[in-house]
Structure formats: structure tokens, C-alpha cells
Amino acid sequence: MHDDRTLVEARLKRVLDERIRPAVYPESVPLAVGIWTAPGEPVPVAEGLAAPRTPIAVGDPWGAPWGTSWITVTGTVPEAWAGRTVEALIDLGFDANMPGFQCEGLVYRPDGTPVKGLNPQNQWVRVAAPAAGGEQVLLHVEAASNPVILDYHPFLPTELGDKETAGDRPQYRLARMDLAVFDETVWQLVMDLEVLGELMAELPVDGARRWELLRAVERALDAVDLQDVNGTAAAARSQLEGVLAAPAVPSAHRISAIGHAHIDSAWLWPLRETVRKVARTTANMTALLEDEPDFLYTMSQAQQFAWIKEHRPEVYARVRKAVAEGRFVPAGGMWVESDTNMPSSEAMARQFVHGKRFFLDEFGVENHEAWLPDTFGFTGGLPQIIRNAGSRWLLTQKISWSQVNRFPHHTFLWEGIDGTRIFTHFPPVDTYNCSMKGSEIAHAARNFKDKGVARHSLAPTGWGDGGGGTTREMVAKAARLKDLEGSATVRWEKPAEFFAKAEAEYPDPPVWVGELYLELHRATLTSQARTKQGNRRSENLLREAELWCATATLRTGAEYPYEQLDRIWKTVLLHQFHDILPGSSIAWVHREAEATYAALAAELEGLIGAAQQALAGPAGGGRELVFNAAPHPRSAVPAGGAAVAVVHGAACEAVERPEGGFTLRNGLLEVVVDADGLIASVVEVASGRETVAPGSRANLLQLHPDFPNMWDAWDVDRFYRNTVTDLTGVDSLTAETGTGQASVRVARSFGSSTVVQTLTLRAGEQRVDIDTEVDWHETEKFLKAAFPLDIHTERYAAETQFGHLYRPTHTNTSWDAAKFEACNHRFVHLDEPGWGVALVTVSTYGHDVTRTVRDADGGTTTTVRFSLLRAPRFPDPKTDQGLHRFRHALVPGATIGDAVREGYRIGLPERRVTGSAERVAPLVEADTDALVVSAVKLADDRSGDLVVRVYEAGGGRARGRLTTSFPLAGAVPCDLLERPWDGTRGEVTVEDGTVCLALRPFELVTLRLRTAG
Ligand SMILES: [Zn+2]
């Protein structure tokens, strides 16, 4: 037979585009349209409904950036349409390619009840089915003129990302505003032809099925009268029944589809807009659930449920009902889909505490999956946290975005630093915005790496990012793909149903050990430094507030601020969302985040101050008490307690060197700062060991050009290292010897920026403190601080949640080489047997480690560089401009234990309070440094029990005691939600009023301690 395949395929495309799709709405009449533009921020629904409208016509411009317009459409269903299905078509000026990234609307009835959301892929509102004819139509649309930030030419700097700079030029023109007859038969024909045409394109040309589909499509097109599509659509459909009824082959891949909208809690829109995005999408999805009996929808992020509950109670009522029916499925168990690289141990734990508790309290639902489709990499500490939250599965597709290496599995066990294994699935469809296109379904089946031993994968289906959710077209396609020859099969299934099946069919899956590193978006560890500092400051202040408030409650009977701490935690957790903490949102988001963090800091300082004063007693007592919130004692002050300050006797000095620069000494370290203000030498006095590599100088600031190929705020591309400027020019270099400390101050200027650094030695501390103040006015540059160390090692440790993990210092494999920018929490540590160095930081997360071998002596120089600042121009054109302060420290001769201790200490400085008490005993005290207390708080159930979280921090075995300063009635191991839990693997016993613990490497234990009497 002659090969006419391409001819028929081209015919299908043209007839669908030009004749069949337009016939879905064969008749229409225009609606009358009126508009009212709210003067500023969004107004309450009642106000928007009541405001007077002025007429506006199709084609007219509307909508200043970030504005809200209330649009009213009115019309009458023609009498001639009696018996037909009638819909309103409301096109606000949509670009069909940008659902979620453009203007949007929420449709209300005159009484204020929401109907559904409008977006570029969802422009219809059902008016009558069947129509009686003569119905009056009156609908209101709360229309948000959100500007396009990510345009066809992506990543161009724009001032549209903040209402303060966006101007007021209208962004859209009203397009179609009609009442129209909806011809369902034609619409079904479109669905048939799209499914079969898309499947056909994926099938092998030498296979019979492809040709069977081609001939069936041809017969259907022959049956269509192009001048009477509506009259012939049914006949055309009947030509397709046979090929649509052919069942899938037994070995077909099985896709569990779940309706979804991955809504970014803030990104190219501010937080307040996400509240409305969630309401629009949720209104749509509850409506779709009513229309489609097989359909299931899932939504993650407890925060988004809480928003609708607070701001759109009428939508929330629909959600509650659908959740109760088991069809609207809360997914995951976190407050938001957070970043996982940077949140502290406690914050990562609280994401699950608050997320799971919300679902339990609101719906009585406990999920067992962590749902993080879009998060930029996963730490080795996360598996244990997931398990301690009472969950056991993880879903993400993000690792498919890695630039270099293809991950070897889609379904596997992921093992964390402590040995916890989590059953993990990466949907092979490689998107969280599946739209049921044939190409996506075929890609999932082909791409699935576990074929032969497993058969199931999951497909989150619906428009995401900016919202929208699943469409009726996607549901119609899924119905046709349920059991169709040549295709993977598709069923609507809940995440838990998928995981149960996937786990059952794959009893011995492969294992991946350690972090799930995303080989992309590495610069999110650095961009928007103030947001990152606000997060870390809040985490530290929350630790202090919980500790001192709990101590004050148990000691003095002070009220414990349950509600305030709950609210503050939730605010901090929200800002750990995977586009806020990573620094990838518009300027508006980061400007607001900075203000929010400042307000939280003031509030937490107030709580801490009041609790400490209550513990210290009246200020008139005249005694200065030092409070130590760190988990290790310092200067005779116990961990978690307070004591009268002790003045350290040892002397510190700064001596000028004849060749320029200064020498700092404190009896523990001797530090040479040369005439360029760089650290030429750091010798540990006890061992005589030099820290700085020969021929190198430490604390060298280096400036790189930094213009990645894409995703400016997210990415740093490897070639940034090809060009570097060492900042060695000195404006001034001075030294100062003060009480208990000696320091050198160096000022430099470069480009349009200035930097002042102070290097300090303190009495009794084996540590060089480095305070950096940068007035940063560069464009597309990357600022690093380099520490070339005389250390020969193949790997180094970086702190993560509840422990640390190792990464190579070399680039042997493509996997090693891809980790050229990585995350640390408070320290990185390198050692040779018997001697090591730590670099510690308050809030710098990005770093790199490289090695070279010296010609002169054959020794190895291992260089650690902290990533201080970047200056990308998208999506915030002024990212990181202005003043920044950082604190880092170099700790020579450090063990891992020293690194852990100094890491906590640098972020939790001692506080001095004048009172009458001599001492505040810690509520709990560990008798070994390896047992680190990560939280001390009162139980969330307000029982008055004390909750203490402890982990083994060194990577070894820890056996020790927790002593309480109150009579102890019992200690119960709990999960993170503070529920008694038998999953704790360590030994926990109570003997003589103390808790005896034996923990494995990095093991985490939550204890509920009951006080006696
Ligand atoms: Zn996202």
C-alpha cells in the first residue's frame, strides 16, 4: 500500500484546528461587560460585588500590574437555545501558553458564592444544561491583573516584580466575552482525536497499531461534513469506537494519575496573591470533582488549606466536604513544600509537626508520604526526619532536572546519614504539571528505569506553579487512557494507593545512600542573603525563646506563650517555601520577608528578655548573669542555663610586624595578618601546626563574573570559575587590643562596593572570628571568601539536619564534579588523622571545596570557599544590593565535636542579664558532648510536660545521661508530633531520676519528660 501517513497526520491537525475545535461552541451572543478597578490591594468580596461598574468592551485594555478589577457580565440566553448546554466564555486576555503566570479570575454568583476560577486553560462557566431559554445571566469576576514576569524571552530583568516599581500600564485587553452553546458531542470528538492522534505519534511506525489508528482517524475525518461538523460529529465518533475499545497489553506501564496543582506559595507573585490563587484553583477542583465521579484531586501544604480556611471560608466548606468524601486528598505532611537544604534540624522537624497536625486536626487524616515534587535537592538528614514524623514515603520529580547525571532509579529506597531508609518515587513523567498528553504518557512509560521488576508510576496531573489544576479535558483524556492498546494505562488514584501498590510490587528495590543532590539551582544557597539571614536568625531566636520560656514556666510559673510561638513558627516555616528561602522570588516577596523577619525578631527578643528577667530576678540585684542557649557549656556557664559571668584572665595582643601587617596572639593561636590584610599564617600553639597552605593566604575575597545561561537567581554555571579577581587592595589596615580580645580591621573597595572585615582572637578561644560588612553594589558577580588549608583529604564533612555528611574534595566522576557548589549548615570540617580544621558560619549556606597539589613541596592545598553574595537580575533586578553583615570563624585543630560546638556557639551568642540570682540551672543537661540537645520546649498539648529533642552529633555511638533539675516522673520516647512512639531505636531508660540514653550515629530521639508533683 502507498505510504500516505504524513498526509493523514497533517489533515488531522488542520481539520482539528480549523473546523472541529471551533465547532465546540457553534453559536454565541455577546455579554454586556462592566468593570470596577479597586484602588489598591484586593478588597473583600462584598465590597467588590457592591462597587459601581463602568462599561468596558472587548478589545479594551484593563488591569494595572498587580491590580484587582471586578468585572460583571450580564446577558440573556436566547429562546432558541432551549434544550442546549450553555456556557459563558470569559477570556480576560489570556495567553493559552501561560496558565498561572498571567491574569486570573474567580467567578462569583450575585450572592457572593464562588463558582470557579478562570485561567488561560479554563475560560468557561456552565450557565445552563439544558437551558430553558430566556435565562438571565449575571456573573461577577474578581480579576487579578498579575503581570507576566517569565516571558517568552525568559529571564529578562523587569521592574514588574514589585508593585512599588511596576507602574500602572494596563497589562491585558478583554478578549471573548460571550454566551455560547456548548456542543458536547463535538467536544468528545476533539478528545477522541487528540488522544488517538497523540498516541499514534508515539507508536513505532513499523507497528500495526499505529496504522490501525491512522486508518480509523482517516475514516472519522471522512465522516465529518466540514460544513456541518455539529451534525456529523456523532458519526465521526462511531468510526473511532473500535480503536478506542482495544485494551492495553498486559505488560503496559501503569500510571496512577492524581489531580494536582503545584502552587508555589510565593514566587513570581507575592504571598497575598497565592491566597487567591489557591482559592481559584480549589474552587475549580471542587467543581470538577462534582462533575467527574472518577476524578481524585490532591493538594499539599497545610498553609494553603489554612489560607482558604481563613480567607475564603465558602471555598473551604467545599474542600472539607470533598475531603470527607475521600476525593480531595490532603497530600504530604509539611506546612509548606519547603526547601530542604537550608532549614535547620528543628525547622525541618517542625515543617512536619505543623503540617501533619493541621491535617489531623482539620480532617482526621494522617499521611505517610512526604510530597516535595519541586524542591531543589534533599539532604541526607531528611529520611530520619520523615520517619520520626510517622511517615515512610517520599515523592519528588525534581532530580530529573539535574544537568549532568541521570538518576539510575525511579523507585528506590533512599538511605539517610543515620541509616533510615525511605521508600521513594520519582515520577518518570518528569513533571508535576502532567496534562495527559500522549507524549507525556509515552515518556513516563519509556523513561521508567525499573521496568521488569516494577510497573507503577505516579503522574501529578494539572496546571501548577501558578495554579489552575486539572481540566475537564485532562479528565476526558485519562478516561480514554484507562485501558487503551499501545498506551500505558491511567487510573485516578490517591498517593497512598499508589505507594501501597508500588511498595507491594517491589519488595527489594535498589538503595541510594546519602543526599539527593540536584545538579542545578546551586546558587539558591546564596541568592537573597537577607532572606537567608532572617530565616537563620528566626530559627536561633525560636530555640532560645522555647528554652527560656519553658525554663521560666517550670521555675517561676510564668505563662508559656503557646499561641505566640505556634504563630511565629508557622510564619518562619512559610518563608522556608522553596522559592522564598532559596531567594528565587520577585523583589516584592523578599522585601516583605525582610520586614516580616524583623518583626519576628523583635517579638522573639521580647519573649526571651521577659523569660530571662523572670529567671534572673529583679534587675536591682546587681548581679550580671550570662545565659547560654547553646547545647554545650561555655566559660563555666552550663548549656541551657545561666551563671555569673567569669572574666577570662588570659591575655590577647595585636603586634605590628616590621614588614607590614600584624600578629595576633592569645596563647592558643598565633595569627599573621600580612600587609594586604590577608591571613598568611595561623599556627596552633599547642601542636605547632600551621593551618594555612604554604604559598597561600586565607580569608581571601574573590570576585567572579556570574551570568548563568538560565535561571539567574537559581543557577551558577561551572564556567563562572574561569575568571576571578582576588581582592587584595587595602584602603586601611589597623589593629586594636581590647579587654579579652585583639583584632585587626581591614577595609577594601572594589567595583562600586566596599568591604570592612574584622579578624578577632578572643581570650581562651581557639578560633579566629571574622566579621564582614559589605556594601554591595555589583551586577552579576559572585563574591567568595577563600581559605586555602594545608590539609590532605579525599572528603570533607558539611553539617546538615541532625548530623553531617561527607562530600569528595576531588572530581573523579561526573557525579563528584557536578557538586561544585554545595550546602552546609553551621560548619564544614576537614581533617587528616589527628588534626583538623573547621570553618563555621551563622548563615552562609553555599560553599565549594577544591584541591590542588603544590609543586614546591608536594603537599595538598584544600581550599574551602564560603559563598557570600551574588547579584543576579532576575527575577529581582536588584538582588542583594546594599549592606550585608556576616560572621564566620576559622577553628584550627578542630575535631568534628569542636565543629559542632563552635557551629552552635557562633549563632547563639551569650546574653547578659542583670538580676539577683546566682545561677539558673539548666532544665536538662547532657553529660557528654556527643548528645546534643536540639530543642527544649513545653509539649504542644499543653499538658505541662517538657519535650526535649536530642541527637548524636558526632557520627559515632553515644552513651550518656540527661540530668534534669526538676523531679522527673518519667521519660517517654515520642515521634516529632510528641506522640508516644515505639519507633525509637536507641535505648531510653530512667534510672535514679536521670534519663540514660544509648544512641547510634546521628540518631535522633524526642523525649516527653513528666515532672513529678
Ligand atoms: Zn515550585
Short mmCIF file of N, CA and C in Angstrom, two decimals, residues 5 10 51 54 96 105 168 230 339 365 455 465 526 619 648 683 692 712 715 721 787 793 820 852 875 897:
data_model
loop_
_atom_site.label_atom_id
_atom_site.label_comp_id
_atom_site.label_asym_id
_atom_site.label_seq_id
_atom_site.Cartn_x
_atom_site.Cartn_y
_atom_site.Cartn_z
N ARG A 5 1.06 8.30 5.31
CA ARG A 5 0.94 8.58 6.75
C ARG A 5 1.01 10.09 7.04
N ALA A 10 -1.21 15.33 8.78
CA ALA A 10 -1.35 16.77 8.54
C ALA A 10 -2.82 17.14 8.40
N ALA A 51 -19.40 47.44 44.38
CA ALA A 51 -18.84 48.65 43.76
C ALA A 51 -19.50 48.93 42.41
N THR A 54 -18.33 50.47 35.44
CA THR A 54 -18.42 51.28 34.23
C THR A 54 -18.30 50.33 33.04
N ALA A 96 -2.92 31.25 26.08
CA ALA A 96 -3.17 29.86 26.47
C ALA A 96 -1.92 29.14 26.94
N GLY A 105 -8.91 34.89 37.27
CA GLY A 105 -10.14 35.40 37.87
C GLY A 105 -10.83 34.34 38.71
N ASP A 168 1.74 51.60 36.19
CA ASP A 168 0.29 51.36 36.14
C ASP A 168 -0.21 51.12 34.70
N ASN A 230 -21.17 19.89 13.52
CA ASN A 230 -22.04 19.54 14.64
C ASN A 230 -23.03 18.44 14.28
N ASP A 339 12.11 24.32 51.01
CA ASP A 339 13.47 23.91 50.70
C ASP A 339 13.86 22.88 51.74
N VAL A 365 -6.95 13.15 59.15
CA VAL A 365 -6.18 12.41 58.14
C VAL A 365 -4.71 12.40 58.53
N ARG A 455 6.02 -1.77 37.91
CA ARG A 455 5.16 -1.41 36.81
C ARG A 455 4.41 -0.09 37.02
N ASP A 465 2.52 25.42 39.38
CA ASP A 465 3.34 26.62 39.57
C ASP A 465 2.45 27.76 40.05
N THR A 526 22.75 30.90 47.98
CA THR A 526 23.39 32.20 48.23
C THR A 526 22.49 33.40 47.93
N ALA A 619 16.22 43.28 88.49
CA ALA A 619 17.45 43.86 87.98
C ALA A 619 18.22 44.58 89.07
N HIS A 648 37.78 36.11 81.81
CA HIS A 648 38.90 35.26 81.47
C HIS A 648 40.20 36.02 81.64
N VAL A 683 48.90 29.47 63.34
CA VAL A 683 49.58 28.33 63.98
C VAL A 683 48.87 28.00 65.29
N VAL A 692 47.29 27.37 57.37
CA VAL A 692 47.19 27.92 56.01
C VAL A 692 48.22 27.22 55.12
N ASP A 712 18.58 33.00 36.50
CA ASP A 712 19.65 33.80 37.10
C ASP A 712 19.76 33.68 38.62
N ASP A 715 20.74 29.73 39.40
CA ASP A 715 21.84 28.94 38.88
C ASP A 715 23.17 29.68 38.94
N ARG A 721 33.95 30.00 37.26
CA ARG A 721 35.28 29.92 37.88
C ARG A 721 36.41 30.28 36.93
N PHE A 787 39.63 30.01 51.87
CA PHE A 787 40.51 29.56 52.95
C PHE A 787 41.33 28.36 52.45
N THR A 793 43.07 15.49 52.19
CA THR A 793 41.93 14.64 52.49
C THR A 793 41.09 14.43 51.25
N PHE A 820 29.79 21.20 42.46
CA PHE A 820 30.79 22.25 42.59
C PHE A 820 30.31 23.41 43.45
N THR A 852 44.36 21.19 45.26
CA THR A 852 45.47 21.23 44.32
C THR A 852 46.68 20.62 45.02
N PRO A 875 14.67 36.94 39.23
CA PRO A 875 13.51 37.81 38.95
C PRO A 875 13.55 39.15 39.69
N GLY A 897 33.58 17.18 66.85
CA GLY A 897 32.88 17.66 68.04
C GLY A 897 33.09 19.15 68.25
#
